[in-house]
Tab-separated table of C-alpha atoms in Angstrom:
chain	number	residue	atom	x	y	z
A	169	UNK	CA	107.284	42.101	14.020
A	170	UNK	CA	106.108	39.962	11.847
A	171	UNK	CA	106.985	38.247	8.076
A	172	UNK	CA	104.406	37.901	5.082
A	173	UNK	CA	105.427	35.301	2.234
A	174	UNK	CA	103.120	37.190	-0.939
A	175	UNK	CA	102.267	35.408	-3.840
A	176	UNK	CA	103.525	38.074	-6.791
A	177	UNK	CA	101.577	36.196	-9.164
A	178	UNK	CA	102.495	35.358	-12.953
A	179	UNK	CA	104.130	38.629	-13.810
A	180	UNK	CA	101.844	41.500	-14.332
A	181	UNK	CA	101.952	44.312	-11.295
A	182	UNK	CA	98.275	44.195	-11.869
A	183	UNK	CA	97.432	40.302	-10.723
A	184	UNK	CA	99.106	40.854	-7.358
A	185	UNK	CA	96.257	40.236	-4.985
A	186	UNK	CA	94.337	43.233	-3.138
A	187	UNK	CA	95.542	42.025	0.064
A	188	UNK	CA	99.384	41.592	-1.229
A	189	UNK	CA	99.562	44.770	-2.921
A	190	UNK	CA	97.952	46.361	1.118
A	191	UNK	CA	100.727	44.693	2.886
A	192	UNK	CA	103.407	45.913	0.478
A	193	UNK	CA	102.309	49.348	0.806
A	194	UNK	CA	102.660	48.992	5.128
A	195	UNK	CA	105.531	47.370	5.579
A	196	UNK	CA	109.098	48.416	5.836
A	197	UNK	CA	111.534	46.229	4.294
A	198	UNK	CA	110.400	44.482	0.962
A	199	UNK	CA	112.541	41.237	-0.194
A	200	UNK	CA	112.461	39.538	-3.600
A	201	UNK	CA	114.097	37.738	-6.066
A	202	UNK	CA	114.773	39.816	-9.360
A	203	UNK	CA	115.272	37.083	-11.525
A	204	UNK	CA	111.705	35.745	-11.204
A	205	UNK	CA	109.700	39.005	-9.546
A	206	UNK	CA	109.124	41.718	-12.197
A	207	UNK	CA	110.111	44.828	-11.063
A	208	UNK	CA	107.218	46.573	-11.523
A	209	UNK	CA	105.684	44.358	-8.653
A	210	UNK	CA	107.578	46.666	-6.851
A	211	UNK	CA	105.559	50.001	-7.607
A	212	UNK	CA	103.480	48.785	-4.534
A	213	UNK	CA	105.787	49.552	-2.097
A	214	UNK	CA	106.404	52.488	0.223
A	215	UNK	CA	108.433	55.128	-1.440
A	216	UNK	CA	110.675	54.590	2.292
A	217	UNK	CA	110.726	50.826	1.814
A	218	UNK	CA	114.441	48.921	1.825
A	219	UNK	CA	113.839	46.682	-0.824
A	220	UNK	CA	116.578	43.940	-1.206
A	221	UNK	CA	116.701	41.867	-4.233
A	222	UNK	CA	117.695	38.056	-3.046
A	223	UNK	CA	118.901	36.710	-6.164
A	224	UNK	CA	122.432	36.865	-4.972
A	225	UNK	CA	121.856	36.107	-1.760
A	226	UNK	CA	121.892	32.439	-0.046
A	227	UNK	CA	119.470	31.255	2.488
A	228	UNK	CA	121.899	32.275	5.666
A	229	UNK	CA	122.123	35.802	3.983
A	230	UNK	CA	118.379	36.006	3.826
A	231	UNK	CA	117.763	35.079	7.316
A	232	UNK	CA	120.413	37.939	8.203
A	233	UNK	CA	117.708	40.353	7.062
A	234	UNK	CA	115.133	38.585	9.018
A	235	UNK	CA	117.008	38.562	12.105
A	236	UNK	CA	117.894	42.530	11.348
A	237	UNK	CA	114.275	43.118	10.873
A	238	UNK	CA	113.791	41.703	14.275
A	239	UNK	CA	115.713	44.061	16.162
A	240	UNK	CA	114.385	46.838	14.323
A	241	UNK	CA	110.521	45.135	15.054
A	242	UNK	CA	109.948	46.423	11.996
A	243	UNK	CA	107.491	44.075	9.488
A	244	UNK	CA	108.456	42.553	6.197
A	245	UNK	CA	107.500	41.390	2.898
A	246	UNK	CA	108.745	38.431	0.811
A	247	UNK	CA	107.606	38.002	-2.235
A	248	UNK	CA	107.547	34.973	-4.078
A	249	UNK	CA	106.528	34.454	-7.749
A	250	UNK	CA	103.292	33.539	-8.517
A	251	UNK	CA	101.905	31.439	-5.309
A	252	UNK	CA	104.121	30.406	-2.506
A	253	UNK	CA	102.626	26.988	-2.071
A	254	UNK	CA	103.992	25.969	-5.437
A	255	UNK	CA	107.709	25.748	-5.915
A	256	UNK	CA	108.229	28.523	-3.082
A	257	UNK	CA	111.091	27.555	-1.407
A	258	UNK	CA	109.107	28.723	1.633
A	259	UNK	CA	109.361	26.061	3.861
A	260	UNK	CA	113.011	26.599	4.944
A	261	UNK	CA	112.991	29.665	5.374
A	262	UNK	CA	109.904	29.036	7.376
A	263	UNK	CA	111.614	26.559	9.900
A	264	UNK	CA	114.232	29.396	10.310
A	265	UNK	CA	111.648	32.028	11.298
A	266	UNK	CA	110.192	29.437	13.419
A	267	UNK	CA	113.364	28.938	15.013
A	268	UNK	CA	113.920	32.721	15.658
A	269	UNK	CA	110.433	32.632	17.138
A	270	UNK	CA	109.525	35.406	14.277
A	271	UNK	CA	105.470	34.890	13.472
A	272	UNK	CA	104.917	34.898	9.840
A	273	UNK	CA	101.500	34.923	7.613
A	274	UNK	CA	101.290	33.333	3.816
A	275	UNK	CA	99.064	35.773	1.416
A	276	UNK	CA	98.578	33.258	-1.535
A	277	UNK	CA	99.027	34.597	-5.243
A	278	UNK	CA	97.948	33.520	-8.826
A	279	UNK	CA	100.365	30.576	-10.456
A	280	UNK	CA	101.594	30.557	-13.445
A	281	UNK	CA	100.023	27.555	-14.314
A	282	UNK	CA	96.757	29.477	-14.184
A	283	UNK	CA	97.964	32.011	-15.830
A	284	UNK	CA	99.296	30.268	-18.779
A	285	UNK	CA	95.932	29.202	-19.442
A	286	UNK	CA	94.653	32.021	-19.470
A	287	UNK	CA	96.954	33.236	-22.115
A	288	UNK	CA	95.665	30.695	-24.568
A	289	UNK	CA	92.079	30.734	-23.761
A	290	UNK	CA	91.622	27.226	-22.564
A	291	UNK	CA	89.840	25.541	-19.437
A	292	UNK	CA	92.137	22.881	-18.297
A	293	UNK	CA	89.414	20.585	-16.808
A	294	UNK	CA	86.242	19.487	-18.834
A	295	UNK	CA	83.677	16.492	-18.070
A	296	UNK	CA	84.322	13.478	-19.030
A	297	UNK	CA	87.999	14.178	-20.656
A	298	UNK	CA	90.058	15.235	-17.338
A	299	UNK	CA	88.934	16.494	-14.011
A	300	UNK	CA	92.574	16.200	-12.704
A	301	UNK	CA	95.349	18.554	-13.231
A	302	UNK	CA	98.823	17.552	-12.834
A	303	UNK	CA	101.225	19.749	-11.439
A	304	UNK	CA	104.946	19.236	-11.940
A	305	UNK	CA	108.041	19.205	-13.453
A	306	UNK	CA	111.597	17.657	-13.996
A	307	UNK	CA	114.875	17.131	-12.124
A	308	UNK	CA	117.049	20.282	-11.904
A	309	UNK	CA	120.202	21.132	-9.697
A	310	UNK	CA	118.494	22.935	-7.035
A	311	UNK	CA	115.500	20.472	-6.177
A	312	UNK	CA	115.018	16.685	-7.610
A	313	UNK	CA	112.074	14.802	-7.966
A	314	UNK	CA	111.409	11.726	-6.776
A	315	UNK	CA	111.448	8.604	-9.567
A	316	UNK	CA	108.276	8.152	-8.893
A	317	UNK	CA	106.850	11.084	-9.846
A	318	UNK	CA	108.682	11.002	-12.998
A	319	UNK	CA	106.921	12.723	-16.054
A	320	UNK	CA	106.599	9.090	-17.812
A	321	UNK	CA	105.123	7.889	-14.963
A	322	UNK	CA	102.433	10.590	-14.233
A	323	UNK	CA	101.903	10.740	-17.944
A	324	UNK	CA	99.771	7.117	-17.731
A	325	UNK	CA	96.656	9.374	-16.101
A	326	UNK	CA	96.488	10.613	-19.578
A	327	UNK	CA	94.763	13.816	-17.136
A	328	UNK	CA	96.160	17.455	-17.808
A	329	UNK	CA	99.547	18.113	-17.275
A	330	UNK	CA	101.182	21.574	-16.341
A	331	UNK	CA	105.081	21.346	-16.644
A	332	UNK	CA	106.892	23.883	-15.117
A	333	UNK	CA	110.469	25.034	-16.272
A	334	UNK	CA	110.103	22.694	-19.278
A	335	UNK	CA	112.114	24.969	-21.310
A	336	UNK	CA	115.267	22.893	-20.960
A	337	UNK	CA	114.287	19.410	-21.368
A	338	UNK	CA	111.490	19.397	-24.106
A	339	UNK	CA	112.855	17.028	-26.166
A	340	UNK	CA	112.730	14.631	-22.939
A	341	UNK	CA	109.494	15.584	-21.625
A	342	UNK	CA	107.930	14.908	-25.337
A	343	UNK	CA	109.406	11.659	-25.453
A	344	UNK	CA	108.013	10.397	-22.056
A	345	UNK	CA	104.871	11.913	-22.281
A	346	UNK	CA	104.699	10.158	-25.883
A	347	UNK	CA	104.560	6.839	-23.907
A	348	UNK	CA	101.394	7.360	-22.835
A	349	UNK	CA	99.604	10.365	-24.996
A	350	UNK	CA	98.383	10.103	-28.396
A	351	UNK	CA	100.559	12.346	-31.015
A	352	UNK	CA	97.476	13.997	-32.019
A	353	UNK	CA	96.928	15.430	-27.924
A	354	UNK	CA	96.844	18.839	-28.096
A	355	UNK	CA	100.121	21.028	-26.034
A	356	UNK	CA	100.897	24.623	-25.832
A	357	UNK	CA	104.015	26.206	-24.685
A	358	UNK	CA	103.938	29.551	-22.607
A	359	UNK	CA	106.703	31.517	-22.411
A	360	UNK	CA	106.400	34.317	-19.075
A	361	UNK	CA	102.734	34.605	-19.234
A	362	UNK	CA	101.653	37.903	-18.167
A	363	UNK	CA	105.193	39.566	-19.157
A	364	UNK	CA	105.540	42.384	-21.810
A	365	UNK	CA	107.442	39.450	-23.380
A	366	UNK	CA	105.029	36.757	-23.332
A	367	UNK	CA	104.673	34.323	-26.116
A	368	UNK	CA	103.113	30.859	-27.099
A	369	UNK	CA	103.176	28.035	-29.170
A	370	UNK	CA	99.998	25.717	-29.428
A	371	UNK	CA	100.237	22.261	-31.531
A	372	UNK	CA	100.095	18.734	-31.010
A	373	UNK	CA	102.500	16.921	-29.257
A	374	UNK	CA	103.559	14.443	-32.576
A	375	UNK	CA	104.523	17.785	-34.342
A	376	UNK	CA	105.248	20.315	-31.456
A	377	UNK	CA	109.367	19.445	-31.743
A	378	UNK	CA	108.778	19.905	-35.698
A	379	UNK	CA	107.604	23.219	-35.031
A	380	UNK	CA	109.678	24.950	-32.870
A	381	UNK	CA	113.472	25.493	-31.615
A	382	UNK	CA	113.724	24.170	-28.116
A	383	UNK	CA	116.695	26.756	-27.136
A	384	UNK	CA	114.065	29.243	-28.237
A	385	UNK	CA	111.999	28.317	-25.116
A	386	UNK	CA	114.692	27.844	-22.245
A	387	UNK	CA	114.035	29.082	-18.601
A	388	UNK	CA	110.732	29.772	-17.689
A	389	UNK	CA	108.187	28.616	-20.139
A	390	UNK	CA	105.126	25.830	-18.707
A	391	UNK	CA	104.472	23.333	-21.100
A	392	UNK	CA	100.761	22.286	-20.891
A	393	UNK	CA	99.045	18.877	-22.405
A	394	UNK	CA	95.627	17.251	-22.429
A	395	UNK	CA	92.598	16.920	-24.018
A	396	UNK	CA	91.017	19.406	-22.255
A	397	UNK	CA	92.971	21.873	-24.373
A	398	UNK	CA	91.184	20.464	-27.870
A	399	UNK	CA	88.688	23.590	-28.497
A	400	UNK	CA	86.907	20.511	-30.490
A	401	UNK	CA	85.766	18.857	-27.557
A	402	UNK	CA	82.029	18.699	-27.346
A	403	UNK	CA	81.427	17.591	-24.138
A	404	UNK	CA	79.632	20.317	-21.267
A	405	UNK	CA	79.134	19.889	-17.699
A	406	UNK	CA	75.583	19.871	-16.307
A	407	UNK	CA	75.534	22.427	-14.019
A	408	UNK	CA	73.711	25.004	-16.483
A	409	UNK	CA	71.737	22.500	-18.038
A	410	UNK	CA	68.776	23.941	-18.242
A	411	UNK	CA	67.073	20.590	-16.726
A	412	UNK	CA	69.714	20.529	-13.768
A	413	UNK	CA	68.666	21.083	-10.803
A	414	UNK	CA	70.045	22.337	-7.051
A	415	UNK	CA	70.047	24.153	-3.984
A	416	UNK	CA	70.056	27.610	-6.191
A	417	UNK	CA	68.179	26.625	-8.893
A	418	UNK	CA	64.971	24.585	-8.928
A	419	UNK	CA	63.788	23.338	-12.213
A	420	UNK	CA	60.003	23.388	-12.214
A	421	UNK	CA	58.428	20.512	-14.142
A	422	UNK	CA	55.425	20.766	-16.587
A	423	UNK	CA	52.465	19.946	-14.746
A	424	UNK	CA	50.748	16.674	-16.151
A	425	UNK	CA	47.351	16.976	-17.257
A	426	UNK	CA	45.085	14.472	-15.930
A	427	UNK	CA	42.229	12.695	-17.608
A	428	UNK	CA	39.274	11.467	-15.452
């Protein structure tokens, strides 16, 4: 018996990875949570396949099915949107298969953060403007985070940010990241990247609140900031410099001519 925690990815059935949509199609009991897993993840699965949608379900339920799946020794699947490493809510339910001696793998997915970039065509690291991505995102009532990793705080790196769940609390986030960003920094909003539904908003962040309604963006939408999003920037790494040379790629010199 044995439990794997799949990344779903962003949204699309399609960006499930080849070894998450294998493992879907083998094993016999399938859980996820319908209000962040599209359904049509789900078109993996074996046709005989329970599949139990955890949305309603608390963590003691949960481990119910685990401990259920146990006695049948039969294998399951829980997938998580986009990877499990980020905002997963894997690691208690982790210490609970640990504690039930159940051995468990973790396929890893494609995040939303990755994906929202995609959507608007940007590269979210570029030399000599940001070579750090920030990953994060604000208090809510199911997990806090810690003062000190407060958007206003983080925002000082002036590196690029990826928000999660800003929907809610743009007004706030604008204000703090205002502190330390120059109005004229380029942001882009991206509402269920990957969905059928998927939308975006791309300004600056002095005019972004001018621009938009903020109820218009609630639940899960990433808000992403940084220079690295200006399609202006001129700056290009070296690494296909045609003068760059390395361990795949030697650059021959012009031979010198030599006068006697």
């Amino acid at each position: 018996m044995k439990v794997y925690f799949i990344g779903a990815g962003p949204g699309a059935a399609d960006l499930i990875t080849l070894r998450g949509a294998a493992i879907l199609g083998q094993v016999s009991m399938v859980l996820y949570a319908g209000s962040l897993v599209s359904k049509d993840m789900l078109v993996h699965c074996r046709t005989d396949a329970e599949i139990i949608d955890t949305a309603q379900l608390d963590l003691e339920q949960q481990e119910a099915c685990y401990r259920r799946a146990q006695a049948q020794n039969i294998e399951v699947a829980r997938l998580h949107s986009g990877d499990p490493a980020i905002y997963g809510a894997t690691a208690e339910q982790m210490r609970r298969l640990d504690g039930l001696g159940i051995v468990y793998e973790v396929v890893p997915g494609v995040s939303s953060f990755t994906a929202a970039a995609a959507s608007i065509k940007v590269e979210l690291t570029k030399p000599e403007v940001s070579q750090t991505i920030i990953l994060t995102r604000v208090s809510g009532r199911a997990s806090a985070v810690p003062e000190s990793e407060s958007i206003a705080l983080l925002a000082e790196h002036r590196a690029t940010m990826c928000i999660f769940l800003s929907g809610p609390h743009l007004k706030k986030i604008v204000a703090d990241l205002r502190l330390h960003y120059s109005d004229d920094t380029p942001v882009a909003l991206v509402y269920r990247a990957t969905w059928p539904e998927e939308r975006s908003h791309q300004s600056t962040l002095g005019q972004l609140l001018t621009e938009i309604k903020s109820s218009n963006w609630n639940l899960t939408t990433m808000l992403l900031v940084g220079e690295a999003l200006s399609t202006y920037v001129p700056t290009e790494s070296s690494l296909y410099a045609k003068d760059y040379t390395h361990i795949f790629r030697v650059v021959k010199k012009p031979k010198v001519a030599v006068t006697l």
